[in-house]
Amino acid sequence: HLPLSIIAGPCQLESRGHALEMAMALKEICTRLGLGLVFKTSFDKANRTSAGAARGVGLAAALPIFAEIRESLGLPVLTDVHDAAQCAPVAEAVDVLQIPAFLCRQTDLLVAAAKTGRAVNVKKGQFLAPWDMANVVAKVTGAGNPDVLVTERGVSFGYNALVSDMRALPIMAGTTGAPVIFDATHSVQQPGGKGTSSGGQREFVPVLARAAVAVGVAGLFIESHEDPDRAPSDGPNMVPLKEMEGLLAELKAFDVLAKKRAAR
Amino acid sequence: HLPLSIIAGPCQLESRGHALEMAMALKEICTRLGLGLVFKTSFDKANRTSAGAARGVGLAAALPIFAEIRESLGLPVLTDVHDAAQCAPVAEAVDVLQIPAFLCRQTDLLVAAAKTGRAVNVKKGQFLAPWDMANVVAKVTGAGNPDVLVTERGVSFGYNALVSDMRALPIMAGTTGAPVIFDATHSVQQPGGKGTSSGGQREFVPVLARAAVAVGVAGLFIESHEDPDRAPSDGPNMVPLKEMEGLLAELKAFDVLAKKRAAR
Amino acid sequence: HLPLSIIAGPCQLESRGHALEMAMALKEICTRLGLGLVFKTSFDKANRTSAGAARGVGLAAALPIFAEIRESLGLPVLTDVHDAAQCAPVAEAVDVLQIPAFLCRQTDLLVAAAKTGRAVNVKKGQFLAPWDMANVVAKVTGAGNPDVLVTERGVSFGYNALVSDMRALPIMAGTTGAPVIFDATHSVQQPGGKGTSSGGQREFVPVLARAAVAVGVAGLFIESHEDPDRAPSDGPNMVPLKEMEGLLAELKAFDVLAKKRAAR
Amino acid sequence: HLPLSIIAGPCQLESRGHALEMAMALKEICTRLGLGLVFKTSFDKANRTSAGAARGVGLAAALPIFAEIRESLGLPVLTDVHDAAQCAPVAEAVDVLQIPAFLCRQTDLLVAAAKTGRAVNVKKGQFLAPWDMANVVAKVTGAGNPDVLVTERGVSFGYNALVSDMRALPIMAGTTGAPVIFDATHSVQQPGGKGTSSGGQREFVPVLARAAVAVGVAGLFIESHEDPDRAPSDGPNMVPLKEMEGLLAELKAFDVLAKKRAAR
């Protein structure tokens, strides 16, 4: 039972400067707390609610920034891929390829990500049962890559709403054998809840994160931004940077307790 | 932020001897752990899946047993009531009247329970949103009784299934002002899941209880039995008596951590 | 395959005069259309969202009005009962006792209703699967009364919302053997959706009623009022009286087509 | 209000011979009934539950077969596309590009499909509310293509289950302005319900199709196979070819009635 890892960063890669600043700030926090950090940011938001919404800097601009963060800060980097052709070039610049929830059943994408040899983090679809992730993980491991993570991010619950089933965490661990991550950011999303964009309930990030850590997870996924209300995407559910250290300190204490218990 | 209270006991009042033994055993455990205990058992299971299922010893037989447990063991007692006429006689013998989830909108029952002056614990219906409990609590307080508790026990999620939304705990606390209990026993029920009776997933009691305590609750409701597989009701979701001390010790540690945080 | 029956009337018994007027108006419509009519109205709304909401004229005042409607208009009458003690007196004055959805698992109420010998219409709980109604019906038939109807009125779908699963209609018919009614009024309810009262979507009454009749039902339950926006309860989902004839004429045409097919 | 159109065919393109036989048989049925037919079949099942499941003949092999069906039988052809690069070549050979439900928010795919100038049929994601489809349709029309259809195929309802909300049909029509199709095949799917494949409930295809047609739709999507139990995919929910004529005749009668009403 390894200590909690943190996957954190701004939802979108807004610019080189912003990404480096965020990565540095998060690294300092996690170093002080003794928590492992994987820096997360997206070069393209390929499935925004509306076509008019900001999508990000794009693949070509992002790759050198990812590489710079890895080299200059020594941080592993995670980003999401949306089609098979992106996997190989992205794998050159990052440590973990993430499969978005909507795409978690797309066989070609899973296999292409697997074949890069990089770790693959698959988000569980909002339409899937936790035990269904065993078939998803098998698509990656069956392509020769044993290095898979699975992430819970809420399940559809009526219209424009998600619910986080905490039973899903041990069920996915047991049925997939993969480390389980809890995505506290997208679990509080209200999909489509604001008409032409998704709403969110930032105030529940600490609530659900605490629950998940007490149940027992390998890692937490938490998006953060120095000014979420001005972020180009997922603002309503990102944690303000200045609150991250307090939140992570608290979650670390729950993780230590949960893993002491599990180690007995 | 008071320490965690435990509401525990066998689902059904099977006999005087069984009730006293269970109450004594649970009292010893909670005394060793320094946890408050309310003894819970039901004199009538009024809404079993099938008419043929065992319903319990009935009101007349139960009242002296409740009184004996209170007097000889000094334990507060909780039991559920199913119609307005039961409230006054039951209130003579117990400390807390519990309103079953299916009945949480029955105005007459809520008002009759309120008028006894005893504490009233209302279980949230499987068909209610957490914020809907504010109207339910107002029916009790509006009848002159400020001593109300609310209990989360899962919400309908498709057919024959419940899900526990951990956001419901702070939402109910905030919108009702009442102490919030998490019912870890019925939250793992699979309603109607076994054809003529409800199934359950006992293995998830510690999972959901840990999550709820980490989020922060006033109390936990956990049914227990020395031999759940032979219990006349709710066997699939009761915790074996011999596992209760380990479970409660672990949950106490999470509660201490959660309330230290909240007290800052 | 008998032709469609209609259960209709104002949600609440507001006064003798109002009930008689509504009954007469609905009788004229159904007579013109050749549709059987059961007049429905409630003497007590026992589970309103808020304690402050209007509850109706009460049992004692209602019974002579029910009797008068039966005698003077020759209409069968249906009303709902909320505890076992109401069943016998209500049965003296009405033809069908209805069990509210929240109470569909209360064994004593079902048995007391059954023992009156009157027909019993049980609404499926918002928390039940359609196949679970077999156990509910068995509580009535097991008490010696074969004359049971079952009514679909939507199932919980996230918070403050219901969805109507049209598969439930043949599933209930097949598993219970009872005639199946579709309640087009409460199926469009938005439970708790207006804070201290339930909302509704009257515009979907014809949509869901048409779907249900095309699938095949024994009857339709549709509440109506000459001025729904001023009705003391369920206004948002009642059909204005002046629209009933057009709606029922259309539904009759679908019923004739559905039953011609089924008769092949 | 145009008469009902039918989108039908075998789930997978199994071989040239099989596709031609099915297309011819379905054409004969629809010609006899006076119903418009679009032939549907898939060259690749890109999101099977398991990696080991059959995926189809592939794009290169399929295009000449699509072309042959269009030319020799004079039937419009519909097939689904899974990434942006497929859109242009597929558009050379078919009349309608279909966007799978899981991919209905992928902006690049929607725009690439739109830019071919072919009609685009977007299936509503199992995780979307009906009103959310307005944003999806706007991605296509915003790319200059007004020729969009939207298809209802069920919404997530607990785990491994879907429910068909008949209100979604008029809601999508009203909010998108696009013709609405009801997919009676995938609406009865039980996603992941058989462990390594999806289950289905073929017996409910006529039930849900009748409901949808009575509510009012522009078209129906029904997969069919001469021997569904031996089909490589979606066997549990395809309608046997020999039952199609009876089913479509019945549905046509409901459509005529529904549209006569609407035309008033």
PDB file of C-alpha atoms in Angstrom, chain C residues 54-238:
ATOM      1  CA  ALA C  54     -53.747  21.885   2.095  1.00  0.00           C
ATOM      2  CA  ARG C  55     -54.791  18.331   2.933  1.00  0.00           C
ATOM      3  CA  GLY C  56     -58.453  18.110   1.961  1.00  0.00           C
ATOM      4  CA  VAL C  57     -61.848  17.818   3.604  1.00  0.00           C
ATOM      5  CA  GLY C  58     -61.106  14.687   5.602  1.00  0.00           C
ATOM      6  CA  LEU C  59     -62.703  11.262   5.819  1.00  0.00           C
ATOM      7  CA  ALA C  60     -65.928  12.086   7.637  1.00  0.00           C
ATOM      8  CA  ALA C  61     -66.910  14.863   5.276  1.00  0.00           C
ATOM      9  CA  ALA C  62     -65.938  12.871   2.199  1.00  0.00           C
ATOM     10  CA  LEU C  63     -67.876   9.650   2.699  1.00  0.00           C
ATOM     11  CA  PRO C  64     -71.367  11.069   2.092  1.00  0.00           C
ATOM     12  CA  ILE C  65     -70.089  12.901  -0.973  1.00  0.00           C
ATOM     13  CA  PHE C  66     -68.603   9.687  -2.386  1.00  0.00           C
ATOM     14  CA  ALA C  67     -71.920   7.944  -1.713  1.00  0.00           C
ATOM     15  CA  GLU C  68     -73.851  10.713  -3.416  1.00  0.00           C
ATOM     16  CA  ILE C  69     -71.675  10.583  -6.528  1.00  0.00           C
ATOM     17  CA  ARG C  70     -72.166   6.838  -6.785  1.00  0.00           C
ATOM     18  CA  GLU C  71     -75.904   7.056  -6.348  1.00  0.00           C
ATOM     19  CA  SER C  72     -76.839  10.188  -8.231  1.00  0.00           C
ATOM     20  CA  LEU C  73     -74.420   9.742 -11.147  1.00  0.00           C
ATOM     21  CA  GLY C  74     -74.064   5.968 -11.135  1.00  0.00           C
ATOM     22  CA  LEU C  75     -70.294   6.303 -11.255  1.00  0.00           C
ATOM     23  CA  PRO C  76     -67.874   3.965  -9.492  1.00  0.00           C
ATOM     24  CA  VAL C  77     -65.611   5.937  -7.130  1.00  0.00           C
ATOM     25  CA  LEU C  78     -61.939   5.443  -6.227  1.00  0.00           C
ATOM     26  CA  THR C  79     -60.075   7.070  -3.364  1.00  0.00           C
ATOM     27  CA  ASP C  80     -56.810   6.499  -1.547  1.00  0.00           C
ATOM     28  CA  VAL C  81     -56.368   5.208   1.989  1.00  0.00           C
ATOM     29  CA  HIS C  82     -53.369   5.838   4.233  1.00  0.00           C
ATOM     30  CA  ASP C  83     -53.770   3.562   7.205  1.00  0.00           C
ATOM     31  CA  ALA C  84     -55.416   0.269   7.953  1.00  0.00           C
ATOM     32  CA  ALA C  85     -58.166   1.770  10.095  1.00  0.00           C
ATOM     33  CA  GLN C  86     -59.482   3.848   7.190  1.00  0.00           C
ATOM     34  CA  CYS C  87     -60.117   0.863   4.937  1.00  0.00           C
ATOM     35  CA  ALA C  88     -63.391  -0.460   6.346  1.00  0.00           C
ATOM     36  CA  PRO C  89     -65.266   2.850   6.550  1.00  0.00           C
ATOM     37  CA  VAL C  90     -63.980   4.012   3.172  1.00  0.00           C
ATOM     38  CA  ALA C  91     -65.009   0.711   1.597  1.00  0.00           C
ATOM     39  CA  GLU C  92     -68.617   1.439   2.541  1.00  0.00           C
ATOM     40  CA  ALA C  93     -68.638   4.449   0.263  1.00  0.00           C
ATOM     41  CA  VAL C  94     -66.344   3.661  -2.662  1.00  0.00           C
ATOM     42  CA  ASP C  95     -65.699   0.939  -5.211  1.00  0.00           C
ATOM     43  CA  VAL C  96     -61.915   0.972  -5.377  1.00  0.00           C
ATOM     44  CA  LEU C  97     -59.432   1.542  -2.549  1.00  0.00           C
ATOM     45  CA  GLN C  98     -56.158   2.944  -3.774  1.00  0.00           C
ATOM     46  CA  ILE C  99     -52.820   2.377  -2.026  1.00  0.00           C
ATOM     47  CA  PRO C 100     -50.445   5.349  -2.469  1.00  0.00           C
ATOM     48  CA  ALA C 101     -47.025   4.649  -4.009  1.00  0.00           C
ATOM     49  CA  PHE C 102     -45.030   5.468  -0.851  1.00  0.00           C
ATOM     50  CA  LEU C 103     -47.181   2.965   1.076  1.00  0.00           C
ATOM     51  CA  CYS C 104     -47.168   0.094  -1.439  1.00  0.00           C
ATOM     52  CA  ARG C 105     -45.055  -2.113   0.806  1.00  0.00           C
ATOM     53  CA  GLN C 106     -47.038  -1.546   4.061  1.00  0.00           C
ATOM     54  CA  THR C 107     -48.364  -5.012   4.703  1.00  0.00           C
ATOM     55  CA  ASP C 108     -51.084  -4.058   7.217  1.00  0.00           C
ATOM     56  CA  LEU C 109     -52.560  -1.466   4.894  1.00  0.00           C
ATOM     57  CA  LEU C 110     -52.599  -3.847   1.922  1.00  0.00           C
ATOM     58  CA  VAL C 111     -54.211  -6.612   3.958  1.00  0.00           C
ATOM     59  CA  ALA C 112     -56.811  -4.295   5.490  1.00  0.00           C
ATOM     60  CA  ALA C 113     -57.715  -2.980   2.045  1.00  0.00           C
ATOM     61  CA  ALA C 114     -57.889  -6.505   0.693  1.00  0.00           C
ATOM     62  CA  LYS C 115     -60.189  -7.661   3.462  1.00  0.00           C
ATOM     63  CA  THR C 116     -62.850  -5.093   2.587  1.00  0.00           C
ATOM     64  CA  GLY C 117     -63.576  -7.109  -0.554  1.00  0.00           C
ATOM     65  CA  ARG C 118     -63.432  -3.927  -2.646  1.00  0.00           C
ATOM     66  CA  ALA C 119     -61.115  -3.707  -5.627  1.00  0.00           C
ATOM     67  CA  VAL C 120     -57.628  -2.517  -4.611  1.00  0.00           C
ATOM     68  CA  ASN C 121     -55.471  -0.369  -6.890  1.00  0.00           C
ATOM     69  CA  VAL C 122     -51.838  -0.347  -5.788  1.00  0.00           C
ATOM     70  CA  LYS C 123     -49.545   2.340  -7.137  1.00  0.00           C
ATOM     71  CA  LYS C 124     -46.013   1.113  -7.769  1.00  0.00           C
ATOM     72  CA  GLY C 125     -43.519   2.824  -5.475  1.00  0.00           C
ATOM     73  CA  GLN C 126     -41.035   5.201  -7.079  1.00  0.00           C
ATOM     74  CA  PHE C 127     -38.372   2.952  -5.528  1.00  0.00           C
ATOM     75  CA  LEU C 128     -39.603  -0.374  -6.915  1.00  0.00           C
ATOM     76  CA  ALA C 129     -38.793  -2.412  -9.997  1.00  0.00           C
ATOM     77  CA  PRO C 130     -41.835  -3.508 -11.995  1.00  0.00           C
ATOM     78  CA  TRP C 131     -41.264  -7.182 -11.165  1.00  0.00           C
ATOM     79  CA  ASP C 132     -41.271  -6.302  -7.445  1.00  0.00           C
ATOM     80  CA  MET C 133     -45.002  -5.660  -7.723  1.00  0.00           C
ATOM     81  CA  ALA C 134     -45.626  -9.422  -7.830  1.00  0.00           C
ATOM     82  CA  ASN C 135     -44.857  -9.571  -4.102  1.00  0.00           C
ATOM     83  CA  VAL C 136     -47.085  -6.572  -3.455  1.00  0.00           C
ATOM     84  CA  VAL C 137     -50.014  -8.096  -5.344  1.00  0.00           C
ATOM     85  CA  ALA C 138     -49.494 -11.372  -3.499  1.00  0.00           C
ATOM     86  CA  LYS C 139     -50.051  -9.547  -0.190  1.00  0.00           C
ATOM     87  CA  VAL C 140     -53.543  -8.600  -1.426  1.00  0.00           C
ATOM     88  CA  THR C 141     -54.478 -11.853  -3.121  1.00  0.00           C
ATOM     89  CA  GLY C 142     -53.001 -13.804  -0.209  1.00  0.00           C
ATOM     90  CA  ALA C 143     -55.509 -11.986   2.006  1.00  0.00           C
ATOM     91  CA  GLY C 144     -58.309 -13.444  -0.083  1.00  0.00           C
ATOM     92  CA  ASN C 145     -59.002 -10.623  -2.536  1.00  0.00           C
ATOM     93  CA  PRO C 146     -58.283 -11.395  -6.207  1.00  0.00           C
ATOM     94  CA  ASP C 147     -59.495  -7.997  -7.369  1.00  0.00           C
ATOM     95  CA  VAL C 148     -56.233  -6.047  -7.643  1.00  0.00           C
ATOM     96  CA  LEU C 149     -55.045  -3.410 -10.091  1.00  0.00           C
ATOM     97  CA  VAL C 150     -51.482  -2.109 -10.375  1.00  0.00           C
ATOM     98  CA  THR C 151     -50.536   1.381 -11.483  1.00  0.00           C
ATOM     99  CA  GLU C 152     -47.320   2.676 -12.993  1.00  0.00           C
ATOM    100  CA  ARG C 153     -46.500   6.279 -11.970  1.00  0.00           C
ATOM    101  CA  GLY C 154     -42.798   6.655 -12.706  1.00  0.00           C
ATOM    102  CA  VAL C 155     -39.586   5.545 -11.060  1.00  0.00           C
ATOM    103  CA  SER C 156     -36.900   7.638  -9.328  1.00  0.00           C
ATOM    104  CA  PHE C 157     -34.330   8.960 -11.793  1.00  0.00           C
ATOM    105  CA  GLY C 158     -31.697  11.046 -10.058  1.00  0.00           C
ATOM    106  CA  TYR C 159     -32.935  13.767  -7.703  1.00  0.00           C
ATOM    107  CA  ASN C 160     -36.339  15.479  -7.991  1.00  0.00           C
ATOM    108  CA  ALA C 161     -37.158  13.561 -11.146  1.00  0.00           C
ATOM    109  CA  LEU C 162     -39.029  10.517 -12.367  1.00  0.00           C
ATOM    110  CA  VAL C 163     -38.857   8.568 -15.592  1.00  0.00           C
ATOM    111  CA  SER C 164     -41.565   6.349 -17.094  1.00  0.00           C
ATOM    112  CA  ASP C 165     -40.224   3.005 -18.251  1.00  0.00           C
ATOM    113  CA  MET C 166     -42.720   1.708 -20.797  1.00  0.00           C
ATOM    114  CA  ARG C 167     -41.311  -1.816 -20.397  1.00  0.00           C
ATOM    115  CA  ALA C 168     -42.812  -1.760 -16.901  1.00  0.00           C
ATOM    116  CA  LEU C 169     -46.334  -2.081 -18.346  1.00  0.00           C
ATOM    117  CA  PRO C 170     -45.968  -5.543 -19.940  1.00  0.00           C
ATOM    118  CA  ILE C 171     -43.612  -6.655 -17.157  1.00  0.00           C
ATOM    119  CA  MET C 172     -46.199  -5.869 -14.477  1.00  0.00           C
ATOM    120  CA  ALA C 173     -48.981  -7.456 -16.525  1.00  0.00           C
ATOM    121  CA  GLY C 174     -46.910 -10.605 -16.950  1.00  0.00           C
ATOM    122  CA  THR C 175     -45.585 -10.934 -13.414  1.00  0.00           C
ATOM    123  CA  THR C 176     -48.703  -9.922 -11.470  1.00  0.00           C
ATOM    124  CA  GLY C 177     -51.532 -11.023 -13.762  1.00  0.00           C
ATOM    125  CA  ALA C 178     -53.344  -7.853 -12.666  1.00  0.00           C
ATOM    126  CA  PRO C 179     -54.820  -5.179 -14.961  1.00  0.00           C
ATOM    127  CA  VAL C 180     -52.256  -2.419 -15.453  1.00  0.00           C
ATOM    128  CA  ILE C 181     -53.125   1.269 -15.188  1.00  0.00           C
ATOM    129  CA  PHE C 182     -50.872   4.089 -16.337  1.00  0.00           C
ATOM    130  CA  ASP C 183     -50.993   7.200 -14.167  1.00  0.00           C
ATOM    131  CA  ALA C 184     -50.241   9.982 -16.637  1.00  0.00           C
ATOM    132  CA  THR C 185     -50.595  12.674 -13.977  1.00  0.00           C
ATOM    133  CA  HIS C 186     -48.053  11.646 -11.366  1.00  0.00           C
ATOM    134  CA  SER C 187     -45.638  10.292 -13.977  1.00  0.00           C
ATOM    135  CA  VAL C 188     -44.984  13.882 -14.998  1.00  0.00           C
ATOM    136  CA  GLN C 189     -44.505  15.067 -11.421  1.00  0.00           C
ATOM    137  CA  GLN C 190     -41.198  16.607 -10.411  1.00  0.00           C
ATOM    138  CA  PRO C 191     -41.062  15.468  -6.794  1.00  0.00           C
ATOM    139  CA  GLY C 192     -39.990  18.282  -4.480  1.00  0.00           C
ATOM    140  CA  GLY C 193     -39.065  20.201  -7.599  1.00  0.00           C
ATOM    141  CA  LYS C 194     -40.470  23.514  -6.413  1.00  0.00           C
ATOM    142  CA  GLY C 195     -38.835  23.648  -2.986  1.00  0.00           C
ATOM    143  CA  THR C 196     -41.835  23.317  -0.733  1.00  0.00           C
ATOM    144  CA  SER C 197     -44.084  21.584  -3.263  1.00  0.00           C
ATOM    145  CA  SER C 198     -43.758  19.226  -6.207  1.00  0.00           C
ATOM    146  CA  GLY C 199     -43.512  20.568  -9.715  1.00  0.00           C
ATOM    147  CA  GLY C 200     -44.958  19.001 -12.817  1.00  0.00           C
ATOM    148  CA  GLN C 201     -44.877  19.003 -16.564  1.00  0.00           C
ATOM    149  CA  ARG C 202     -48.469  18.972 -17.740  1.00  0.00           C
ATOM    150  CA  GLU C 203     -47.353  19.180 -21.376  1.00  0.00           C
ATOM    151  CA  PHE C 204     -46.028  15.611 -21.175  1.00  0.00           C
ATOM    152  CA  VAL C 205     -49.314  14.043 -20.001  1.00  0.00           C
ATOM    153  CA  PRO C 206     -50.517  13.410 -23.582  1.00  0.00           C
ATOM    154  CA  VAL C 207     -47.037  12.236 -24.614  1.00  0.00           C
ATOM    155  CA  LEU C 208     -46.706   9.564 -21.948  1.00  0.00           C
ATOM    156  CA  ALA C 209     -50.388   8.608 -22.082  1.00  0.00           C
ATOM    157  CA  ARG C 210     -50.143   7.987 -25.836  1.00  0.00           C
ATOM    158  CA  ALA C 211     -47.028   5.869 -25.345  1.00  0.00           C
ATOM    159  CA  ALA C 212     -48.647   3.805 -22.596  1.00  0.00           C
ATOM    160  CA  VAL C 213     -51.865   3.214 -24.530  1.00  0.00           C
ATOM    161  CA  ALA C 214     -49.918   2.161 -27.615  1.00  0.00           C
ATOM    162  CA  VAL C 215     -47.953  -0.315 -25.516  1.00  0.00           C
ATOM    163  CA  GLY C 216     -51.238  -1.583 -24.076  1.00  0.00           C
ATOM    164  CA  VAL C 217     -52.895  -0.854 -20.736  1.00  0.00           C
ATOM    165  CA  ALA C 218     -56.205  -1.657 -19.098  1.00  0.00           C
ATOM    166  CA  GLY C 219     -56.726   1.881 -17.971  1.00  0.00           C
ATOM    167  CA  LEU C 220     -55.469   5.403 -17.638  1.00  0.00           C
ATOM    168  CA  PHE C 221     -55.365   7.540 -14.528  1.00  0.00           C
ATOM    169  CA  ILE C 222     -55.571  11.254 -15.369  1.00  0.00           C
ATOM    170  CA  GLU C 223     -56.329  13.965 -12.858  1.00  0.00           C
ATOM    171  CA  SER C 224     -58.210  16.951 -14.182  1.00  0.00           C
ATOM    172  CA  HIS C 225     -59.428  20.285 -12.904  1.00  0.00           C
ATOM    173  CA  GLU C 226     -61.357  23.145 -14.447  1.00  0.00           C
ATOM    174  CA  ASP C 227     -58.555  25.512 -13.357  1.00  0.00           C
ATOM    175  CA  PRO C 228     -55.420  23.526 -12.475  1.00  0.00           C
ATOM    176  CA  ASP C 229     -53.338  26.552 -11.620  1.00  0.00           C
ATOM    177  CA  ARG C 230     -55.716  27.302  -8.755  1.00  0.00           C
ATOM    178  CA  ALA C 231     -56.048  23.705  -7.541  1.00  0.00           C
ATOM    179  CA  PRO C 232     -54.850  23.054  -3.983  1.00  0.00           C
ATOM    180  CA  SER C 233     -52.531  20.203  -5.058  1.00  0.00           C
ATOM    181  CA  ASP C 234     -50.928  18.705  -8.167  1.00  0.00           C
ATOM    182  CA  GLY C 235     -51.951  21.706 -10.246  1.00  0.00           C
ATOM    183  CA  PRO C 236     -48.796  21.623 -12.341  1.00  0.00           C
ATOM    184  CA  ASN C 237     -49.587  18.148 -13.629  1.00  0.00           C
ATOM    185  CA  MET C 238     -53.386  18.135 -13.927  1.00  0.00           C
TER     186      MET C 238
END
